[in-house]
Amino acid sequence: MLQLKAQDGTCDPDGEPYAPIPVDAVLGNPQVLLRQVGNANPVMSRGPDGADLHGLGGGFYLDFPGDALTPGCLYEQDGRRFTTGLEPTVYAHVIEDVGDGQLVLQYWFYWYYNDWNNKHESDWEGIALLFDVPTAEAALATDPVQVGYSQHEGGEAADWDAAKLDREGDHPVVYSSVGSHASYFGAALYLGRGASEGFGCDNTDGPHRRVAPDVVLLPDAASGAADPFAWLEFEGRWGERQSGPFNGPTGPTLKERWHDPLPWFEQLRDSSVVVPGGDRTGDGVVRTFCAVVEGGSGLLLSFTASPTTTLLGLAAVAVPVLYALSRTRWDRVAPLPVRSRRRFGQIVRAAIELYRRHPLTFALVGGLRPRGRWRRWPPRWSVRCRCSARCSTLPAGRVAPRWCSPCRPVRSPTWSPTSSSTPWWPN
């Protein structure tokens, strides 16, 4: 059972437009091309099906309509068109008698497009259930002992009876992150700090739309080109060929856990880093981090799509900044007294020296915060305006002097330090 963040409307980037789909949406589709890596990446066939993909190696890839690095709304629109009449679907794969007489049930999710920091066509994600019995027949009579959710290059695990695992009867509930489709155990904003967690932020917050997908059982391998699952033997890429993280992904059978799932379970984390909704300071810092990572990803996308234009743009920004820095003075000055006339470069050097001399003091000051919630203090002039009385007692016909105009806002009798906004009382 999946919970996907609902969109407010078509092409809303804050919601999830896709759902796990059958590969039939792209196989046999005349708008999808099969290309071979080489000079100009020639088209080998249009609308390839499973038989066309069977046995092809890593030198081939599928190419969807559009540019994966600048998707706009095209992929969402095509995804809707290509899945007309198709139900959301996940693929099941059973590995019996692994390790010390255990069984692993994998669910693989195929998504049409990955619209996250590492944008690319197609996306294979999934979860897995671990049983302490060796056969499928025995597994039907017992509960799993552990569940693993795939997240980027790593994942997170939970015991079947863990409080963090939501279930609808015997069905585990998966909260899929917007764009990246990483699978989580709850609705929250998650912080990724590296490859195993993803570098950036994953959002599974609501409101949600519930998806109950059909399940299709996969064999360990296809028997031949005529097999309905011949696409399992495709070793190429399921999306447009790009550099680095923007390349289309490979299929499930090329993942190590397809054949040997237990090592994958062993490297799963026990938890993920959640941004606490009630901590406004922490929330602000993390959201700034999320925005910076997203901005850096956007810059990398621009450079990958158009290196020359991106470099020219960066140069246009860097030249005036470097010129301004060269116009200041960077010679060493005494950091004390703090209040002293200095040029910008001297201020920077004095500040660094001051921090170097008193690191513990500044660390302690930085760690201080008021008890309870952060309070919103009004500007000093709004607490009491010294000239307000004189402004309000001017003789008839006299115009208030200019120095009175900034004093018109005065303190409200109902104002309190925890008010949501600073009051404004005009004279």
Coordinates of N, CA and C in Angstrom, one line a residue, residues 20-248:
P20 N 3.7 3.8 -9.2 CA 4.3 2.7 -9.8 C 3.4 2.1 -10.9
I21 N 4.0 1.8 -12.1 CA 3.3 1.4 -13.3 C 3.9 0.1 -13.8
P22 N 3.1 -0.6 -14.7 CA 3.7 -1.8 -15.4 C 4.6 -1.3 -16.5
V23 N 5.6 -2.0 -16.8 CA 6.6 -1.6 -17.9 C 5.9 -1.6 -19.2
D24 N 4.7 -2.1 -19.3 CA 3.9 -2.1 -20.6 C 3.7 -0.6 -21.0
A25 N 3.8 0.3 -20.1 CA 3.6 1.7 -20.5 C 4.6 2.2 -21.4
V26 N 5.8 1.6 -21.4 CA 6.9 2.1 -22.2 C 7.3 1.0 -23.3
L27 N 7.1 -0.2 -23.0 CA 7.5 -1.3 -24.0 C 6.4 -1.4 -25.1
G28 N 6.8 -1.4 -26.3 CA 5.8 -1.4 -27.4 C 5.2 -0.1 -27.7
N29 N 5.7 1.0 -27.0 CA 5.2 2.3 -27.2 C 6.0 3.0 -28.3
P30 N 5.4 3.4 -29.4 CA 6.1 3.9 -30.6 C 6.8 5.2 -30.3
Q31 N 6.5 5.9 -29.2 CA 7.2 7.1 -28.9 C 8.5 6.9 -28.1
V32 N 8.7 5.6 -27.7 CA 10.0 5.3 -27.0 C 10.9 4.6 -28.0
L33 N 12.2 5.1 -27.9 CA 13.2 4.6 -28.8 C 14.2 3.7 -28.1
L34 N 14.7 2.7 -28.8 CA 15.9 1.9 -28.4 C 17.1 2.4 -29.1
R35 N 18.1 2.9 -28.4 CA 19.3 3.4 -29.0 C 20.5 2.6 -28.6
Q36 N 21.5 2.6 -29.4 CA 22.8 2.0 -29.1 C 23.8 3.0 -28.9
V37 N 24.6 2.8 -27.9 CA 25.7 3.8 -27.6 C 26.7 3.8 -28.7
G38 N 27.1 4.9 -29.2 CA 28.0 5.0 -30.3 C 28.0 6.4 -31.0
N39 N 28.5 6.4 -32.1 CA 28.5 7.7 -32.9 C 27.1 8.2 -33.1
A40 N 26.7 9.3 -32.5 CA 25.3 9.8 -32.6 C 24.2 9.0 -31.9
N41 N 24.6 7.9 -31.2 CA 23.7 7.0 -30.6 C 22.5 6.6 -31.5
P42 N 22.8 5.8 -32.5 CA 21.7 5.6 -33.5 C 20.5 4.8 -32.9
V43 N 19.4 5.1 -33.5 CA 18.1 4.4 -33.1 C 18.1 3.0 -33.7
M44 N 18.0 2.0 -32.9 CA 17.9 0.6 -33.3 C 16.5 0.1 -33.6
S45 N 15.5 0.6 -32.8 CA 14.1 0.3 -33.1 C 13.2 1.4 -32.4
R46 N 12.0 1.5 -32.9 CA 11.0 2.4 -32.3 C 9.9 1.5 -31.7
G47 N 9.6 1.8 -30.4 CA 8.6 1.0 -29.7 C 9.1 -0.4 -29.4
P48 N 10.3 -0.6 -28.9 CA 10.8 -1.9 -28.6 C 9.9 -2.6 -27.6
D49 N 9.8 -3.9 -27.8 CA 9.1 -4.7 -26.8 C 10.1 -5.6 -26.0
G50 N 9.6 -6.5 -25.2 CA 10.4 -7.3 -24.4 C 11.3 -8.2 -25.2
A51 N 10.8 -8.7 -26.3 CA 11.6 -9.6 -27.2 C 12.8 -8.8 -27.8
D52 N 12.6 -7.5 -28.1 CA 13.6 -6.7 -28.7 C 14.7 -6.4 -27.6
L53 N 14.3 -6.3 -26.4 CA 15.3 -6.0 -25.3 C 16.1 -7.3 -24.8
H54 N 15.5 -8.4 -25.0 CA 16.0 -9.7 -24.5 C 17.5 -9.9 -24.9
G55 N 18.4 -10.0 -23.9 CA 19.8 -10.4 -24.2 C 20.6 -9.2 -24.6
L56 N 20.1 -8.0 -24.7 CA 20.9 -6.8 -25.0 C 21.8 -6.4 -23.8
G57 N 23.0 -6.0 -24.1 CA 24.0 -5.6 -23.1 C 23.9 -4.2 -22.7
G58 N 24.9 -3.7 -22.0 CA 24.9 -2.4 -21.4 C 25.1 -1.3 -22.4
G59 N 25.4 -1.6 -23.7 CA 25.6 -0.6 -24.7 C 24.3 -0.1 -25.3
F60 N 23.1 -0.4 -24.7 CA 21.8 0.0 -25.3 C 21.0 0.7 -24.2
Y61 N 20.1 1.6 -24.6 CA 19.3 2.3 -23.6 C 18.0 2.7 -24.3
L62 N 17.0 2.9 -23.5 CA 15.7 3.4 -23.9 C 15.7 4.9 -23.8
D63 N 15.0 5.6 -24.8 CA 15.0 7.0 -24.8 C 13.6 7.5 -24.9
F64 N 13.1 8.2 -23.9 CA 11.7 8.7 -23.9 C 11.6 10.1 -24.6
P65 N 10.4 10.5 -24.9 CA 10.3 11.8 -25.4 C 10.7 12.9 -24.4
G66 N 11.4 13.9 -24.8 CA 11.8 15.0 -23.9 C 13.2 14.9 -23.5
D67 N 13.7 15.9 -22.8 CA 15.0 16.0 -22.3 C 15.0 15.8 -20.8
A68 N 15.7 14.8 -20.3 CA 15.6 14.4 -18.9 C 16.1 15.5 -18.0
L69 N 17.0 16.3 -18.5 CA 17.6 17.4 -17.6 C 16.7 18.6 -17.5
T70 N 15.8 18.8 -18.5 CA 14.9 20.0 -18.5 C 13.5 19.4 -18.7
P71 N 12.9 18.8 -17.7 CA 11.7 18.1 -18.0 C 10.4 18.9 -18.2
G72 N 10.4 20.1 -17.6 CA 9.2 20.9 -17.6 C 8.0 20.1 -17.1
C73 N 6.9 20.1 -17.9 CA 5.8 19.3 -17.5 C 5.5 18.1 -18.4
L74 N 6.5 18.0 -19.4 CA 6.3 17.0 -20.5 C 6.2 15.6 -19.9
Y75 N 7.1 15.2 -19.0 CA 7.1 13.9 -18.5 C 5.9 13.5 -17.7
E76 N 5.4 14.5 -17.0 CA 4.1 14.2 -16.3 C 3.0 14.0 -17.2
Q77 N 2.9 14.9 -18.3 CA 1.8 14.7 -19.2 C 1.9 13.4 -20.0
D78 N 3.2 13.1 -20.4 CA 3.3 11.8 -21.1 C 3.1 10.6 -20.2
G79 N 3.5 10.7 -19.0 CA 3.2 9.6 -18.0 C 1.7 9.4 -17.9
R80 N 0.9 10.4 -17.9 CA -0.5 10.2 -17.8 C -1.1 9.6 -19.1
R81 N -0.6 10.0 -20.2 CA -1.1 9.5 -21.5 C -0.7 8.0 -21.6
F82 N 0.5 7.7 -21.3 CA 1.0 6.4 -21.5 C 0.4 5.3 -20.6
T83 N -0.1 5.8 -19.5 CA -0.7 4.9 -18.5 C -2.2 4.8 -18.5
T84 N -2.8 5.5 -19.5 CA -4.3 5.4 -19.7 C -4.8 4.0 -19.8
G85 N -5.7 3.6 -19.0 CA -6.2 2.2 -19.0 C -5.3 1.2 -18.3
L86 N -4.2 1.6 -17.7 CA -3.3 0.7 -16.9 C -3.5 1.0 -15.5
E87 N -3.5 0.0 -14.7 CA -3.6 0.1 -13.2 C -2.2 0.2 -12.6
P88 N -2.1 1.0 -11.5 CA -0.8 1.0 -10.7 C -0.4 -0.4 -10.4
T89 N 0.9 -0.7 -10.6 CA 1.4 -2.1 -10.5 C 2.8 -2.2 -9.8
V90 N 3.0 -3.2 -9.0 CA 4.3 -3.5 -8.5 C 4.6 -4.9 -8.8
Y91 N 5.9 -5.2 -8.9 CA 6.4 -6.5 -9.3 C 7.0 -7.3 -8.0
A92 N 6.5 -8.5 -7.8 CA 7.0 -9.3 -6.7 C 8.0 -10.3 -7.2
H93 N 9.0 -10.6 -6.4 CA 10.0 -11.5 -6.7 C 10.4 -12.3 -5.4
V94 N 10.3 -13.6 -5.4 CA 10.5 -14.5 -4.3 C 11.8 -15.2 -4.4
I95 N 12.7 -15.1 -3.3 CA 13.9 -15.8 -3.3 C 13.8 -16.8 -2.1
E96 N 13.8 -18.1 -2.4 CA 13.6 -19.1 -1.3 C 14.9 -19.6 -0.8
D97 N 14.9 -20.1 0.4 CA 16.0 -20.8 1.0 C 17.3 -20.1 0.9
V98 N 17.4 -18.9 1.4 CA 18.6 -18.1 1.3 C 19.2 -18.1 2.8
G99 N 20.5 -18.0 2.9 CA 21.1 -17.9 4.2 C 20.8 -19.2 5.0
D100 N 20.4 -18.9 6.2 CA 20.1 -20.0 7.1 C 18.6 -20.4 7.1
G101 N 18.2 -20.8 5.9 CA 16.8 -21.3 5.7 C 15.8 -20.1 5.8
Q102 N 16.1 -19.0 5.1 CA 15.2 -17.9 5.1 C 14.6 -17.6 3.7
L103 N 13.6 -16.8 3.7 CA 12.9 -16.4 2.4 C 12.8 -14.9 2.3
V104 N 13.0 -14.3 1.2 CA 12.9 -12.9 1.0 C 11.8 -12.7 -0.1
L105 N 10.9 -11.8 0.2 CA 9.9 -11.4 -0.8 C 10.2 -9.9 -1.2
Q106 N 10.5 -9.7 -2.4 CA 10.8 -8.3 -2.9 C 9.6 -7.8 -3.7
Y107 N 9.4 -6.5 -3.5 CA 8.5 -5.7 -4.3 C 9.2 -4.7 -5.0
W108 N 9.2 -4.7 -6.4 CA 9.9 -3.7 -7.2 C 8.9 -2.7 -7.8
F109 N 9.2 -1.4 -7.7 CA 8.3 -0.4 -8.2 C 9.0 0.3 -9.4
Y110 N 8.3 0.3 -10.5 CA 8.8 1.0 -11.7 C 8.1 2.4 -11.8
W111 N 8.8 3.5 -11.9 CA 8.3 4.8 -12.0 C 8.8 5.4 -13.4
Y112 N 7.9 6.2 -14.0 CA 8.2 6.7 -15.3 C 9.4 7.7 -15.3
Y113 N 9.5 8.5 -14.3 CA 10.5 9.6 -14.3 C 10.9 9.9 -12.8
N114 N 12.2 10.2 -12.6 CA 12.7 10.6 -11.3 C 12.9 12.1 -11.3
D115 N 12.1 12.8 -10.7 CA 12.1 14.3 -10.7 C 12.7 14.8 -9.4
W116 N 13.9 14.5 -9.1 CA 14.6 14.9 -7.8 C 15.9 15.6 -8.2
N117 N 16.8 15.7 -7.3 CA 18.1 16.4 -7.6 C 18.8 15.7 -8.7
N118 N 18.7 14.4 -8.8 CA 19.4 13.6 -9.8 C 18.3 13.2 -10.9
K119 N 17.8 14.1 -11.6 CA 16.8 13.9 -12.6 C 17.2 12.8 -13.6
H120 N 16.3 11.9 -13.9 CA 16.6 10.9 -14.9 C 15.3 10.2 -15.3
E121 N 15.3 9.7 -16.5 CA 14.1 8.9 -17.0 C 14.1 7.5 -16.4
S122 N 12.9 7.0 -16.0 CA 12.7 5.8 -15.3 C 13.3 5.8 -13.9
D123 N 12.7 4.9 -13.1 CA 13.2 4.8 -11.7 C 12.8 3.5 -11.1
W124 N 13.7 2.7 -10.7 CA 13.4 1.4 -10.0 C 13.6 1.5 -8.5
E125 N 12.6 1.4 -7.8 CA 12.7 1.4 -6.3 C 12.0 0.1 -5.7
G126 N 12.0 0.0 -4.4 CA 11.3 -1.2 -3.9 C 11.5 -1.4 -2.4
I127 N 10.8 -2.4 -1.9 CA 10.9 -2.8 -0.5 C 11.1 -4.4 -0.5
A128 N 11.4 -4.9 0.7 CA 11.6 -6.4 0.8 C 11.2 -6.8 2.2
L129 N 10.6 -8.0 2.2 CA 10.1 -8.6 3.5 C 11.0 -9.9 3.7
L130 N 11.5 -10.0 5.0 CA 12.3 -11.2 5.3 C 11.5 -12.1 6.2
F131 N 11.5 -13.4 5.8 CA 10.8 -14.5 6.6 C 11.8 -15.4 7.1
D132 N 11.5 -16.0 8.3 CA 12.4 -17.0 8.9 C 12.0 -18.4 8.6
V133 N 11.5 -18.6 7.4 CA 11.1 -19.9 6.8 C 11.7 -20.0 5.4
P134 N 12.0 -21.2 5.0 CA 12.7 -21.4 3.7 C 11.8 -21.4 2.4
T135 N 10.5 -21.6 2.5 CA 9.7 -21.8 1.3 C 8.5 -20.8 1.3
A136 N 8.0 -20.6 0.1 CA 6.8 -19.7 0.0 C 5.6 -20.3 0.7
E137 N 5.4 -21.6 0.6 CA 4.3 -22.3 1.3 C 4.3 -22.0 2.8
A138 N 5.5 -22.1 3.4 CA 5.6 -21.9 4.8 C 5.5 -20.4 5.2
A139 N 5.9 -19.5 4.2 CA 5.8 -18.1 4.5 C 4.4 -17.6 4.5
L140 N 3.5 -18.3 3.8 CA 2.1 -17.9 3.8 C 1.4 -18.1 5.1
A141 N 2.0 -19.0 5.9 CA 1.4 -19.3 7.2 C 2.1 -18.6 8.4
T142 N 2.9 -17.6 8.1 CA 3.6 -16.9 9.2 C 3.8 -15.4 8.8
D143 N 4.2 -14.6 9.8 CA 4.5 -13.2 9.5 C 6.0 -13.0 9.2
P144 N 6.3 -11.9 8.5 CA 7.7 -11.6 8.3 C 8.4 -11.2 9.6
V145 N 9.7 -11.3 9.6 CA 10.4 -10.8 10.9 C 11.0 -9.5 10.7
Q146 N 11.2 -9.0 9.4 CA 11.8 -7.7 9.2 C 11.3 -7.2 7.8
V147 N 11.3 -5.9 7.7 CA 11.0 -5.2 6.4 C 12.1 -4.2 6.1
G148 N 12.5 -4.2 4.9 CA 13.5 -3.2 4.4 C 12.9 -2.3 3.3
Y149 N 13.1 -1.0 3.5 CA 12.6 0.0 2.5 C 13.9 0.6 1.8
S150 N 13.8 0.6 0.5 CA 14.9 1.1 -0.3 C 14.9 2.6 -0.3
Q151 N 16.1 3.3 -0.1 CA 16.2 4.7 -0.2 C 17.5 5.1 -0.8
H152 N 17.4 5.5 -2.1 CA 18.6 5.9 -2.8 C 19.6 4.7 -2.9
E153 N 20.8 4.9 -2.4 CA 21.8 3.8 -2.5 C 21.8 2.9 -1.2
G154 N 20.9 3.2 -0.3 CA 20.8 2.5 1.0 C 19.4 2.2 1.3
G155 N 19.0 2.3 2.6 CA 17.7 2.0 3.0 C 17.5 1.9 4.5
E156 N 16.3 1.6 4.9 CA 16.0 1.6 6.4 C 15.2 0.3 6.6
A157 N 15.4 -0.3 7.8 CA 14.8 -1.5 8.2 C 13.9 -1.3 9.4
A158 N 12.9 -2.2 9.6 CA 12.1 -2.2 10.8 C 11.6 -3.7 11.0
D159 N 11.4 -4.0 12.3 CA 10.8 -5.3 12.6 C 9.3 -5.2 12.2
W160 N 8.8 -6.4 12.0 CA 7.4 -6.5 11.5 C 6.4 -5.9 12.6
D161 N 6.8 -6.0 13.9 CA 5.9 -5.5 14.9 C 6.4 -4.1 15.5
A162 N 7.3 -3.5 14.7 CA 7.8 -2.1 15.2 C 6.7 -1.1 15.1
A163 N 6.7 -0.2 16.0 CA 5.7 0.9 16.1 C 5.8 1.8 14.8
K164 N 7.0 2.0 14.3 CA 7.1 2.9 13.1 C 6.5 2.3 11.8
L165 N 6.3 1.0 11.8 CA 5.8 0.4 10.6 C 4.2 0.5 10.5
D166 N 3.7 1.3 9.6 CA 2.3 1.3 9.4 C 1.8 0.1 8.5
R167 N 0.7 -0.5 8.9 CA 0.2 -1.6 8.1 C -1.3 -1.5 8.0
E168 N -1.8 -2.0 6.8 CA -3.2 -2.2 6.6 C -3.4 -3.7 6.5
G169 N -3.8 -4.2 7.7 CA -3.9 -5.7 7.7 C -2.5 -6.3 7.6
D170 N -2.3 -7.1 6.6 CA -1.0 -7.7 6.3 C -0.2 -6.9 5.3
H171 N -0.6 -5.7 4.9 CA 0.0 -4.9 3.9 C 0.9 -3.8 4.5
P172 N 2.2 -3.8 4.3 CA 3.0 -2.7 4.8 C 2.6 -1.4 4.0
V173 N 2.6 -0.3 4.7 CA 2.3 1.0 4.0 C 3.7 1.7 3.7
V174 N 3.8 2.1 2.5 CA 5.0 2.8 2.0 C 4.7 4.3 1.8
Y175 N 5.5 5.2 2.4 CA 5.4 6.6 2.2 C 6.5 6.9 1.2
S176 N 6.1 7.3 0.0 CA 7.0 7.5 -1.1 C 7.4 9.0 -1.2
S177 N 8.7 9.3 -1.3 CA 9.1 10.6 -1.3 C 8.8 11.3 -2.7
V178 N 8.5 12.6 -2.6 CA 8.1 13.3 -3.8 C 9.4 13.4 -4.7
G179 N 9.2 12.9 -6.0 CA 10.3 13.0 -7.0 C 11.3 11.9 -6.9
S180 N 11.9 11.7 -5.8 CA 12.9 10.6 -5.7 C 12.4 9.2 -5.5
H181 N 11.1 9.1 -5.0 CA 10.5 7.8 -4.8 C 11.2 6.9 -3.8
A182 N 12.0 7.5 -3.0 CA 12.6 6.7 -1.8 C 11.5 6.3 -0.9
S183 N 11.6 5.2 -0.3 CA 10.5 4.6 0.5 C 10.7 4.8 2.0
Y184 N 9.8 5.4 2.7 CA 9.9 5.7 4.1 C 8.8 5.1 4.9
F185 N 8.9 5.1 6.2 CA 8.0 4.5 7.1 C 6.9 5.5 7.7
G186 N 7.1 6.7 7.3 CA 6.1 7.7 7.8 C 6.1 9.0 7.0
A187 N 5.2 9.9 7.4 CA 5.0 11.2 6.7 C 5.9 12.2 7.4
A188 N 6.9 12.7 6.7 CA 7.8 13.7 7.3 C 8.7 14.3 6.3
L189 N 9.6 15.2 6.7 CA 10.6 15.7 5.9 C 11.9 15.1 6.4
Y190 N 12.6 14.4 5.5 CA 13.8 13.6 5.8 C 15.0 14.2 5.3
L191 N 16.1 14.2 6.1 CA 17.4 14.8 5.7 C 18.3 13.7 5.3
G192 N 18.8 13.9 4.0 CA 19.8 12.9 3.5 C 21.2 13.6 3.5
R193 N 22.2 12.8 4.1 CA 23.5 13.4 4.3 C 24.6 12.7 3.5
G194 N 24.2 11.8 2.6 CA 25.2 11.0 1.9 C 24.6 10.1 0.9
A195 N 25.4 9.3 0.2 CA 24.9 8.4 -0.9 C 23.8 7.5 -0.4
S196 N 24.0 6.9 0.8 CA 23.0 5.9 1.3 C 21.7 6.5 1.6
E197 N 21.7 7.7 2.0 CA 20.4 8.4 2.4 C 20.0 9.3 1.3
G198 N 20.8 9.6 0.3 CA 20.6 10.6 -0.7 C 21.1 11.9 -0.1
F199 N 21.7 12.8 -1.0 CA 22.2 14.1 -0.5 C 21.1 15.1 -0.8
G200 N 20.4 15.5 0.2 CA 19.3 16.4 0.0 C 18.2 16.1 1.0
C201 N 17.0 16.5 0.6 CA 15.8 16.3 1.4 C 14.7 15.5 0.7
D202 N 14.1 14.6 1.4 CA 13.0 13.8 0.9 C 11.7 14.2 1.7
N203 N 10.7 14.4 0.9 CA 9.4 14.9 1.5 C 8.3 13.8 1.3
T204 N 7.8 13.3 2.4 CA 6.7 12.4 2.3 C 5.4 12.9 3.0
D205 N 5.4 14.2 3.3 CA 4.3 14.8 4.1 C 3.0 14.7 3.3
G206 N 1.9 14.9 4.0 CA 0.6 14.9 3.4 C 0.2 16.3 2.9
P207 N -1.0 16.4 2.4 CA -2.0 15.3 2.2 C -1.6 14.3 1.2
H208 N -2.2 13.1 1.4 CA -1.8 12.0 0.6 C -2.9 11.5 -0.3
R209 N -2.5 10.8 -1.4 CA -3.5 9.9 -2.1 C -3.0 8.5 -1.9
R210 N -4.0 7.6 -1.6 CA -3.7 6.2 -1.3 C -3.7 5.4 -2.6
V211 N -2.7 4.6 -2.8 CA -2.6 3.8 -4.0 C -2.5 2.3 -3.6
A212 N -3.4 1.5 -4.0 CA -3.4 0.0 -3.8 C -3.1 -0.7 -5.1
P213 N -1.8 -0.9 -5.4 CA -1.4 -1.4 -6.7 C -1.7 -2.9 -6.9
D214 N -1.8 -3.3 -8.2 CA -1.8 -4.7 -8.5 C -0.4 -5.3 -8.3
V215 N -0.4 -6.6 -8.1 CA 0.9 -7.3 -7.9 C 1.1 -8.3 -9.0
V216 N 2.3 -8.3 -9.7 CA 2.6 -9.2 -10.7 C 3.9 -10.0 -10.3
L217 N 3.8 -11.3 -10.3 CA 4.9 -12.1 -9.8 C 5.9 -12.3 -10.9
L218 N 7.2 -12.1 -10.6 CA 8.3 -12.2 -11.6 C 9.0 -13.5 -11.4
P219 N 9.5 -14.2 -12.5 CA 10.4 -15.3 -12.3 C 11.8 -14.9 -12.0
D220 N 12.7 -15.8 -11.7 CA 14.1 -15.5 -11.4 C 14.7 -15.0 -12.7
A221 N 14.3 -15.6 -13.8 CA 14.9 -15.2 -15.1 C 13.9 -15.6 -16.2
A222 N 14.0 -14.9 -17.3 CA 13.1 -15.2 -18.5 C 13.7 -16.4 -19.2
S223 N 12.7 -17.2 -19.7 CA 13.1 -18.4 -20.4 C 13.6 -18.2 -21.9
G224 N 13.3 -17.0 -22.4 CA 13.6 -16.7 -23.8 C 13.0 -15.4 -24.3
A225 N 13.2 -15.1 -25.5 CA 12.7 -13.9 -26.1 C 11.2 -13.8 -26.1
A226 N 10.5 -15.0 -26.2 CA 9.1 -15.1 -26.3 C 8.4 -15.0 -24.9
D227 N 9.2 -15.1 -23.8 CA 8.7 -15.0 -22.5 C 8.1 -13.6 -22.2
P228 N 6.9 -13.6 -21.6 CA 6.3 -12.3 -21.3 C 7.2 -11.4 -20.4
F229 N 8.2 -12.0 -19.7 CA 9.1 -11.2 -18.9 C 10.5 -11.2 -19.5
A230 N 10.5 -11.2 -20.9 CA 11.8 -11.2 -21.6 C 12.6 -9.9 -21.2
W231 N 12.0 -8.8 -20.9 CA 12.7 -7.6 -20.5 C 13.6 -7.7 -19.3
L232 N 13.4 -8.8 -18.5 CA 14.2 -9.0 -17.3 C 15.7 -9.2 -17.8
E233 N 15.9 -9.7 -19.0 CA 17.3 -10.0 -19.5 C 17.9 -8.8 -20.2
F234 N 17.3 -7.6 -20.1 CA 17.9 -6.4 -20.7 C 18.9 -5.8 -19.7
E235 N 20.1 -5.7 -20.1 CA 21.2 -5.2 -19.3 C 21.5 -3.7 -19.5
G236 N 20.8 -3.1 -20.4 CA 21.0 -1.7 -20.7 C 20.3 -0.8 -19.7
R237 N 20.2 0.5 -20.1 CA 19.6 1.5 -19.3 C 18.1 1.7 -19.7
W238 N 17.3 2.0 -18.6 CA 15.9 2.2 -18.8 C 15.6 3.7 -19.0
G239 N 16.5 4.4 -19.5 CA 16.2 5.9 -19.7 C 17.4 6.5 -20.5
E240 N 17.2 7.8 -20.8 CA 18.1 8.5 -21.6 C 19.5 8.5 -21.1
R241 N 20.5 8.3 -22.0 CA 21.9 8.3 -21.6 C 22.4 9.6 -21.2
Q242 N 22.9 9.8 -20.0 CA 23.4 11.0 -19.5 C 24.7 10.7 -18.6
S243 N 25.3 11.7 -18.2 CA 26.5 11.5 -17.4 C 26.1 11.4 -15.9
G244 N 27.0 10.6 -15.2 CA 26.8 10.5 -13.7 C 25.5 10.2 -13.2
P245 N 24.9 10.9 -12.2 CA 23.7 10.5 -11.6 C 22.4 10.8 -12.4
F246 N 22.6 11.4 -13.6 CA 21.5 11.7 -14.5 C 21.2 10.6 -15.5
N247 N 22.0 9.5 -15.4 CA 21.9 8.4 -16.4 C 20.7 7.6 -16.0
G248 N 20.0 7.0 -17.0 CA 18.9 6.1 -16.8 C 19.4 4.9 -16.0

